[in-house]
GROMACS .gro file of C-alpha atoms in nm:
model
  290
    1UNK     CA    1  -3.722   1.788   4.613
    2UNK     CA    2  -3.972   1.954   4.388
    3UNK     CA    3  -4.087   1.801   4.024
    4UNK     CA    4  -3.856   2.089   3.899
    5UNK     CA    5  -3.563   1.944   4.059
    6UNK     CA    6  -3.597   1.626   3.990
    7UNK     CA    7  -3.633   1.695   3.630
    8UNK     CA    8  -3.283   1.902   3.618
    9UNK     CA    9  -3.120   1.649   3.807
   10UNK     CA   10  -3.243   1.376   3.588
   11UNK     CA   11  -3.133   1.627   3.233
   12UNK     CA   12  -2.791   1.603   3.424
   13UNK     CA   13  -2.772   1.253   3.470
   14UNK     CA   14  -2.838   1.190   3.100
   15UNK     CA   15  -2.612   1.485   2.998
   16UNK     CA   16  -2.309   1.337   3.162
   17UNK     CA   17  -2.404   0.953   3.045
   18UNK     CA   18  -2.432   1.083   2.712
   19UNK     CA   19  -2.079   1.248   2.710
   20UNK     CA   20  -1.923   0.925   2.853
   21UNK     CA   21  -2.034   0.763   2.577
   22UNK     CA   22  -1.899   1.005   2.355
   23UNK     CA   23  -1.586   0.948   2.457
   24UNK     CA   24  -1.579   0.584   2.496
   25UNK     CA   25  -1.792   0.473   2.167
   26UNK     CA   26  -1.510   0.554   1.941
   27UNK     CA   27  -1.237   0.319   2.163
   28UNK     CA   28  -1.529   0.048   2.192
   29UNK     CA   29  -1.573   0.052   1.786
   30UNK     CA   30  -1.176   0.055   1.690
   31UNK     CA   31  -1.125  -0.296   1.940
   32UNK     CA   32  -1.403  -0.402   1.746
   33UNK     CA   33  -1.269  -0.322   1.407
   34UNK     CA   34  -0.934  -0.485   1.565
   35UNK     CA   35  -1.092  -0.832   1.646
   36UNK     CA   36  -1.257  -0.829   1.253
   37UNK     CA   37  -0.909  -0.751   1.122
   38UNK     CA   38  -0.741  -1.070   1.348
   39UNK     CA   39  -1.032  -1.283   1.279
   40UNK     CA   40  -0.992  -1.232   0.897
   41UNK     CA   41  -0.625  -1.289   0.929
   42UNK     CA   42  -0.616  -1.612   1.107
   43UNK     CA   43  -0.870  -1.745   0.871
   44UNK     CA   44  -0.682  -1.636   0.549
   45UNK     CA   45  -0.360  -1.780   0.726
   46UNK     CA   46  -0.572  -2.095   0.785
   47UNK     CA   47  -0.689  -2.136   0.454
   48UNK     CA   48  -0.355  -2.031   0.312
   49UNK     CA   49  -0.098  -2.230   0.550
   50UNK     CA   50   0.085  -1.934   0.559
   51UNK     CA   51   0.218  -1.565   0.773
   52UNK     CA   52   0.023  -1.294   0.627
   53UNK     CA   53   0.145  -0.933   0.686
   54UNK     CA   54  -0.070  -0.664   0.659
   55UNK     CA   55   0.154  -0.297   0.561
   56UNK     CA   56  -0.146  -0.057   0.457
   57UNK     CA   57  -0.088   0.322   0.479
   58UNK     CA   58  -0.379   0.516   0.482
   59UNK     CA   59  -0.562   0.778   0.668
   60UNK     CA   60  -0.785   0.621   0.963
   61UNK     CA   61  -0.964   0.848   1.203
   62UNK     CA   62  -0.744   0.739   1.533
   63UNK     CA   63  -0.826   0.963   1.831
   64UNK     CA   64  -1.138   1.153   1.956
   65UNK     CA   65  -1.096   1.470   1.782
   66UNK     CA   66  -1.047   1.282   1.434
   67UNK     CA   67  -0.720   1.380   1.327
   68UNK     CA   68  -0.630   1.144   1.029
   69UNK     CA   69  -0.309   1.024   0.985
   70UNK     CA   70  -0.083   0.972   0.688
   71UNK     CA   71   0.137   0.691   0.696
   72UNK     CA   72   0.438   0.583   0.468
   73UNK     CA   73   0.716   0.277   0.548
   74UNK     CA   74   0.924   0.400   0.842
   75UNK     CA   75   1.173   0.225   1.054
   76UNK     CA   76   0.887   0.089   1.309
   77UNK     CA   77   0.744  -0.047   1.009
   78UNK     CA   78   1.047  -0.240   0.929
   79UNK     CA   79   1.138  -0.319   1.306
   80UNK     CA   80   0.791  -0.482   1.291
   81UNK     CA   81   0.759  -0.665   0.976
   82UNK     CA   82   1.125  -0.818   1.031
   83UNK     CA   83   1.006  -0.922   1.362
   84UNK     CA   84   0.715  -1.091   1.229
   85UNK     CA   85   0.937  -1.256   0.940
   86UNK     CA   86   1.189  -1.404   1.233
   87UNK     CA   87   0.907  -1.570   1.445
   88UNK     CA   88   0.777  -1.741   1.111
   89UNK     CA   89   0.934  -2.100   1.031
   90UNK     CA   90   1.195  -2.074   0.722
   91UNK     CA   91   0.984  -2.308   0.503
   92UNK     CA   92   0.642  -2.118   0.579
   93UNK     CA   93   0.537  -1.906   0.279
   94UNK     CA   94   0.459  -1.492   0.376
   95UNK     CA   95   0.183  -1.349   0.232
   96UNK     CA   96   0.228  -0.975   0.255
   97UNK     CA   97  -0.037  -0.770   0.150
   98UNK     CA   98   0.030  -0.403   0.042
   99UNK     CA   99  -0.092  -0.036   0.019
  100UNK     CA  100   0.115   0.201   0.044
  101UNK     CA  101   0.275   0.517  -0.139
  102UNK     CA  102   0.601   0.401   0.002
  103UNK     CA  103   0.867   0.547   0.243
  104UNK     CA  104   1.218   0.563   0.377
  105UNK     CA  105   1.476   0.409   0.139
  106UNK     CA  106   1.659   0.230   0.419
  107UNK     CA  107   1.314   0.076   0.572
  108UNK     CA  108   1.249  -0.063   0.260
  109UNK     CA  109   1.555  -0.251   0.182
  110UNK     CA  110   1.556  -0.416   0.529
  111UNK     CA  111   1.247  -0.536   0.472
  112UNK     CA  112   1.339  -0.637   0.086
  113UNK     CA  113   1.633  -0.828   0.233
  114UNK     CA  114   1.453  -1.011   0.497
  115UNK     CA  115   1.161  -1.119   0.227
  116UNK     CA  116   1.454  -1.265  -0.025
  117UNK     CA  117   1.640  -1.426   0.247
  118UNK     CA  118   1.303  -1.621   0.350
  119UNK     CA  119   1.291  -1.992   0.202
  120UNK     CA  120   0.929  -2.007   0.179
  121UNK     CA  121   0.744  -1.864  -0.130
  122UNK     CA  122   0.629  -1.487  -0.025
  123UNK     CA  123   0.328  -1.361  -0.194
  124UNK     CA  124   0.279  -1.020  -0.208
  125UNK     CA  125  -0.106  -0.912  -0.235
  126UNK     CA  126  -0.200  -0.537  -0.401
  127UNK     CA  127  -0.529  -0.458  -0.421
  128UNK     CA  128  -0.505  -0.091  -0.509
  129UNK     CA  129  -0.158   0.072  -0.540
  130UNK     CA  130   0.196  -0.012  -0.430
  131UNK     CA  131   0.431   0.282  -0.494
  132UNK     CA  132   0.807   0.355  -0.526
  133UNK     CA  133   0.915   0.180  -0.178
  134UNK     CA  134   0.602  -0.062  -0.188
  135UNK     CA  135   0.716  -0.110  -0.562
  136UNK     CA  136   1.031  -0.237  -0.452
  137UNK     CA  137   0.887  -0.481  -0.214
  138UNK     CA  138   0.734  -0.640  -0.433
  139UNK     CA  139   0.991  -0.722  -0.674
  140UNK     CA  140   1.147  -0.887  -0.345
  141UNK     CA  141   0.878  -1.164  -0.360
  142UNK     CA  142   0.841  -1.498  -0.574
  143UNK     CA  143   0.479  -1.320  -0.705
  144UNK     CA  144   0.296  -1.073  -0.718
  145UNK     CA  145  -0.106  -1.075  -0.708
  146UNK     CA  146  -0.245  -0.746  -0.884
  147UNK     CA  147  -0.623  -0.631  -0.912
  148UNK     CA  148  -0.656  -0.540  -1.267
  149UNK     CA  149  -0.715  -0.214  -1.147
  150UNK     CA  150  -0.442  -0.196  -0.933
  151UNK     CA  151  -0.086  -0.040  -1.006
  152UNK     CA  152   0.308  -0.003  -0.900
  153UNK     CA  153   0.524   0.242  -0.952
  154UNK     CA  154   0.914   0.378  -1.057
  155UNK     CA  155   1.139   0.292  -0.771
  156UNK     CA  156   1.398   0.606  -0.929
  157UNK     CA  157   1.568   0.816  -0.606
  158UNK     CA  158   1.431   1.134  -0.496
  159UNK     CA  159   1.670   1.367  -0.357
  160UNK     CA  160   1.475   1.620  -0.127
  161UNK     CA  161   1.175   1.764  -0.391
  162UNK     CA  162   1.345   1.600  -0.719
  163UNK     CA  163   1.418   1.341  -0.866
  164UNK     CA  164   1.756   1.236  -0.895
  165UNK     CA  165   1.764   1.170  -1.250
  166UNK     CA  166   1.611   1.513  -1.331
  167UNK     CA  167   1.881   1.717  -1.104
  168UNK     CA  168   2.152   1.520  -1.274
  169UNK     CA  169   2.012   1.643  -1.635
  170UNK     CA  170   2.069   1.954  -1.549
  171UNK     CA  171   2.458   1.922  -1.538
  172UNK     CA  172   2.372   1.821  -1.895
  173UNK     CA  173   2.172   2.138  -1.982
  174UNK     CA  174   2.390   2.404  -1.818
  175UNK     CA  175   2.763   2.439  -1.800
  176UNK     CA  176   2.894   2.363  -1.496
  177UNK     CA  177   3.048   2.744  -1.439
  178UNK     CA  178   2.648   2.828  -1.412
  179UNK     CA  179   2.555   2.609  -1.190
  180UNK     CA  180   2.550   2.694  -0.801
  181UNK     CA  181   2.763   2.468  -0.551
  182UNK     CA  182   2.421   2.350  -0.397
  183UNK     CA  183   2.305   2.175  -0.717
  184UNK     CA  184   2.635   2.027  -0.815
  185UNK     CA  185   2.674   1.864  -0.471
  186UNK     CA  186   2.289   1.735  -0.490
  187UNK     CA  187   2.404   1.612  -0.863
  188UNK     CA  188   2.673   1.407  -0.713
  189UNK     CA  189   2.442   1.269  -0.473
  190UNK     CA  190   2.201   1.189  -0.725
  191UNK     CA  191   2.444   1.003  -0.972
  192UNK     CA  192   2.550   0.778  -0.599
  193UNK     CA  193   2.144   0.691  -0.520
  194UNK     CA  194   2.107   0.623  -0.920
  195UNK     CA  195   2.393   0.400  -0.906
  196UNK     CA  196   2.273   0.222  -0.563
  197UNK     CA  197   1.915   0.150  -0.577
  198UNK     CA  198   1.933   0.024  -0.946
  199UNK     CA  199   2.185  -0.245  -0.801
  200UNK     CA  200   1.994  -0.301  -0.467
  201UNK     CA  201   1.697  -0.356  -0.715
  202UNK     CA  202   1.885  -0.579  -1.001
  203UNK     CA  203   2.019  -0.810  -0.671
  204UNK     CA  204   1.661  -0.853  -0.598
  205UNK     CA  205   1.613  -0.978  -0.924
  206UNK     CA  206   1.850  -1.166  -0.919
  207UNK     CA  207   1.778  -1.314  -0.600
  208UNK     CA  208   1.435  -1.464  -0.707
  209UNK     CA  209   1.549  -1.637  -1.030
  210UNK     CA  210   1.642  -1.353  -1.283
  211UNK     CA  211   1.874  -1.430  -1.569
  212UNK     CA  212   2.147  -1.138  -1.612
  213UNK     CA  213   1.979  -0.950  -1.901
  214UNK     CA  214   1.652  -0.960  -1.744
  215UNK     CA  215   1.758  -0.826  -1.421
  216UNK     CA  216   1.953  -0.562  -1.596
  217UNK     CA  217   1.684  -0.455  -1.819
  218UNK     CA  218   1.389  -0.430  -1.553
  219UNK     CA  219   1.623  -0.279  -1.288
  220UNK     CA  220   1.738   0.019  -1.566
  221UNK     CA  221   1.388   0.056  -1.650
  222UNK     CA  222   1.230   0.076  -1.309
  223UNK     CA  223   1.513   0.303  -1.203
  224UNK     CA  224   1.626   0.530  -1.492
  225UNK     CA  225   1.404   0.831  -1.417
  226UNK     CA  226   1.171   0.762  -1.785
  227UNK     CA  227   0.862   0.827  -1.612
  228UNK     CA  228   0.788   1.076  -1.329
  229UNK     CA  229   0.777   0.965  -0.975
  230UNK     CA  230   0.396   0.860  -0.912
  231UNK     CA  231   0.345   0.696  -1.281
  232UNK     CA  232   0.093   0.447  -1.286
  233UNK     CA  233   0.247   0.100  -1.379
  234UNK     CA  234  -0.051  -0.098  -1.461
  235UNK     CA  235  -0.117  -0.449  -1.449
  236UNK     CA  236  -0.093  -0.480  -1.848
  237UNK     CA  237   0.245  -0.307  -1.796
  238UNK     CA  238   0.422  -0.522  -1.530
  239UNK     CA  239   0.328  -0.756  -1.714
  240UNK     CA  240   0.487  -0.652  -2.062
  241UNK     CA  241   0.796  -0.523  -1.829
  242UNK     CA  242   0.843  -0.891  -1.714
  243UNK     CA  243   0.745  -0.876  -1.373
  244UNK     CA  244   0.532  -1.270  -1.241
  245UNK     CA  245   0.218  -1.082  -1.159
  246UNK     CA  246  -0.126  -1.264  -1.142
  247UNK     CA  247  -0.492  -1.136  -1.128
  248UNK     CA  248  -0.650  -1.418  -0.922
  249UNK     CA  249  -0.728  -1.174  -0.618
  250UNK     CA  250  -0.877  -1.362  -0.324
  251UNK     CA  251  -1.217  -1.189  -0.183
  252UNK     CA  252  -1.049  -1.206   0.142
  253UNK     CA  253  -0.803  -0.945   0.069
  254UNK     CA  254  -1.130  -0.679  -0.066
  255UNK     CA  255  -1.283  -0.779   0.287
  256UNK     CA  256  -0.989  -0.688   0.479
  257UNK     CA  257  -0.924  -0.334   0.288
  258UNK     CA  258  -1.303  -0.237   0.403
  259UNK     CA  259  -1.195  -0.315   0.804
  260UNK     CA  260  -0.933  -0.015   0.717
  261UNK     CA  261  -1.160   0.255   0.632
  262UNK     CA  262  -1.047   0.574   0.488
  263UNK     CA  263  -1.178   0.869   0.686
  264UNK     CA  264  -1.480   0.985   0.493
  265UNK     CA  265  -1.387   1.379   0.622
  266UNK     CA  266  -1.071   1.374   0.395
  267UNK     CA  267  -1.213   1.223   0.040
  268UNK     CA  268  -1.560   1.292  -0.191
  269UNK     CA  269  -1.800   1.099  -0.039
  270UNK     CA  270  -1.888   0.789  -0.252
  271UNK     CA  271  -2.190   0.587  -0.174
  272UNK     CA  272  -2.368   0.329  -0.340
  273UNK     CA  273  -2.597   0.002  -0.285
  274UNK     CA  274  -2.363  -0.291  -0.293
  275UNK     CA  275  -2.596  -0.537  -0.468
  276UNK     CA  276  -2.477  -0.665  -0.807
  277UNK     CA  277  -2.752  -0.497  -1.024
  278UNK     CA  278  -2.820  -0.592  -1.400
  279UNK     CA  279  -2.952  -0.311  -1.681
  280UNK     CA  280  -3.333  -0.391  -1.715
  281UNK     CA  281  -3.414  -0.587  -2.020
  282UNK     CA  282  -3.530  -0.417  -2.316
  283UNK     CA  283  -3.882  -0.546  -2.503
  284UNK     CA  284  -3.869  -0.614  -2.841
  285UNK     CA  285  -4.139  -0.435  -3.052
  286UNK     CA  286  -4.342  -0.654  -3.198
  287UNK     CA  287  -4.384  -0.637  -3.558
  288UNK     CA  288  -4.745  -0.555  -3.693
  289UNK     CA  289  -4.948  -0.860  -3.811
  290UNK     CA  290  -5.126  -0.857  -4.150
   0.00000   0.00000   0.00000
């Protein structure tokens, strides 16, 4: 074989090892990011006595072409978590930690159910945002641990694009001889889903501990269509609404959101040097001697 040949042959050789790799890095890094993510949990179980859940929606990069994924609470979900809730002893306290924009209505109640039926205390963990369905799951737990910088959201029906409350307003705006069948049927609808998820929510409420008044109050107010869909409930605000939220965050939880990265393609990238820098100290002038 001449020094040509060889040389080809050998290009080949590394050609094909290189595309083997290609395809088997990405499998060989998501098991690894899989063992951090069980290692983390068992210790934060250990240190906490406790179940700990993990329902985080977000886009991950999950096959070899790098087609993100958008995830919201869907029956799996639920299938899984109540699983997960039945294999834990009654008197063992869930810690559920949360990020999501929420999901399917009847998903969300089953799971809501399943956390107020549990004896144990259930923690529910946010360290960024819990929307609408992810909203509601927390009121279904004995507290609720908020970064400051975190929020929740209205837990008000959508029907289709709209909310409920606005399609019902319009029965209120127009007569009713101007109005086509279509919207007058989704009206009805709406007024049902109004009427239902502000009692599924109130029976939460009440559930964990809530007098009457309270549970009437924070139900109306978290259901009643006053702020749009995706409004920003911030910590400050739960807590003026009356909701048992906390700030004391464990580091744990930050640590696990970084072993679910967001896929970099799909967002600005952000990067910085994670070291907890101070502003440089100023030097006095010193005054003139005379």
């Amino acid at each position: 074989m001449s020094g040509l040949d060889t040389a080809s042959a050998i290009l080949s050789w590394l050609f094909w090892i290189f595309i083997i790799i290609s395809i088997l890095s990405p499998a060989f890094q998501q098991k690894n990011l899989e063992l951090q993510r069980l290692d983390l949990i068992r210790r934060f179980e250990q240190k906490r006595k406790s179940r700990v859940i993990l329902l985080i929606h977000r886009q991950e990069t999950m096959s070899l072409l790098g087609i993100p994924i958008s995830r919201y609470i869907s029956i799996e979900d639920s299938e899984a978590i109540l699983r997960a809730i039945r294999l834990t002893p009654p008197e063992m306290p869930i810690d559920i930690i949360l990020h999501t924009p929420g999901g399917l209505v009847l998903a969300t109640e089953q799971i809501a159910q399943a956390l107020v039926r549990h004896k144990g205390k259930v923690t529910v963990f946010i360290p960024h945002y819990a929307m609408s369905g992810g909203t509601m799951l927390a009121l279904a737990s004995d507290e609720i641990i908020m970064d400051e910088n975190a929020v929740l959201g209205p837990v008000d029906p959508q029907i289709g694009n709209y909310p409920a409350a606005s399609i019902i307003k319009v029965l209120e705006e127009k007569n009713k001889d101007r109005i086509d069948d279509e919207t007058l049927i989704l009206a009805d609808v709406s007024k049902k889903a109004m009427v239902q998820v502000k009692e599924f929510v109130k029976k939460l409420l009440l559930a964990n501990g809530r007098s009457e008044d309270d549970a009437e109050r924070i139900s109306t107010m978290l259901t009643e269509g006053r702020w749009t869909h995706d409004y920003p409930i911030t910590f400050e605000e739960a807590k003026d609404i009356g909701l048992n939220v906390s700030s004391e965050m464990p580091r744990e939880i930050y640590e696990l959101m970084d072993l679910y990265p967001q896929n970099p393609s799909m967002r600005p990238s952000v990067q910085y040097v994670p070291l907890p820098y101070k502003a440089p100290e100023r030097s006095v002038p010193q005054k003139p001697q005379k």
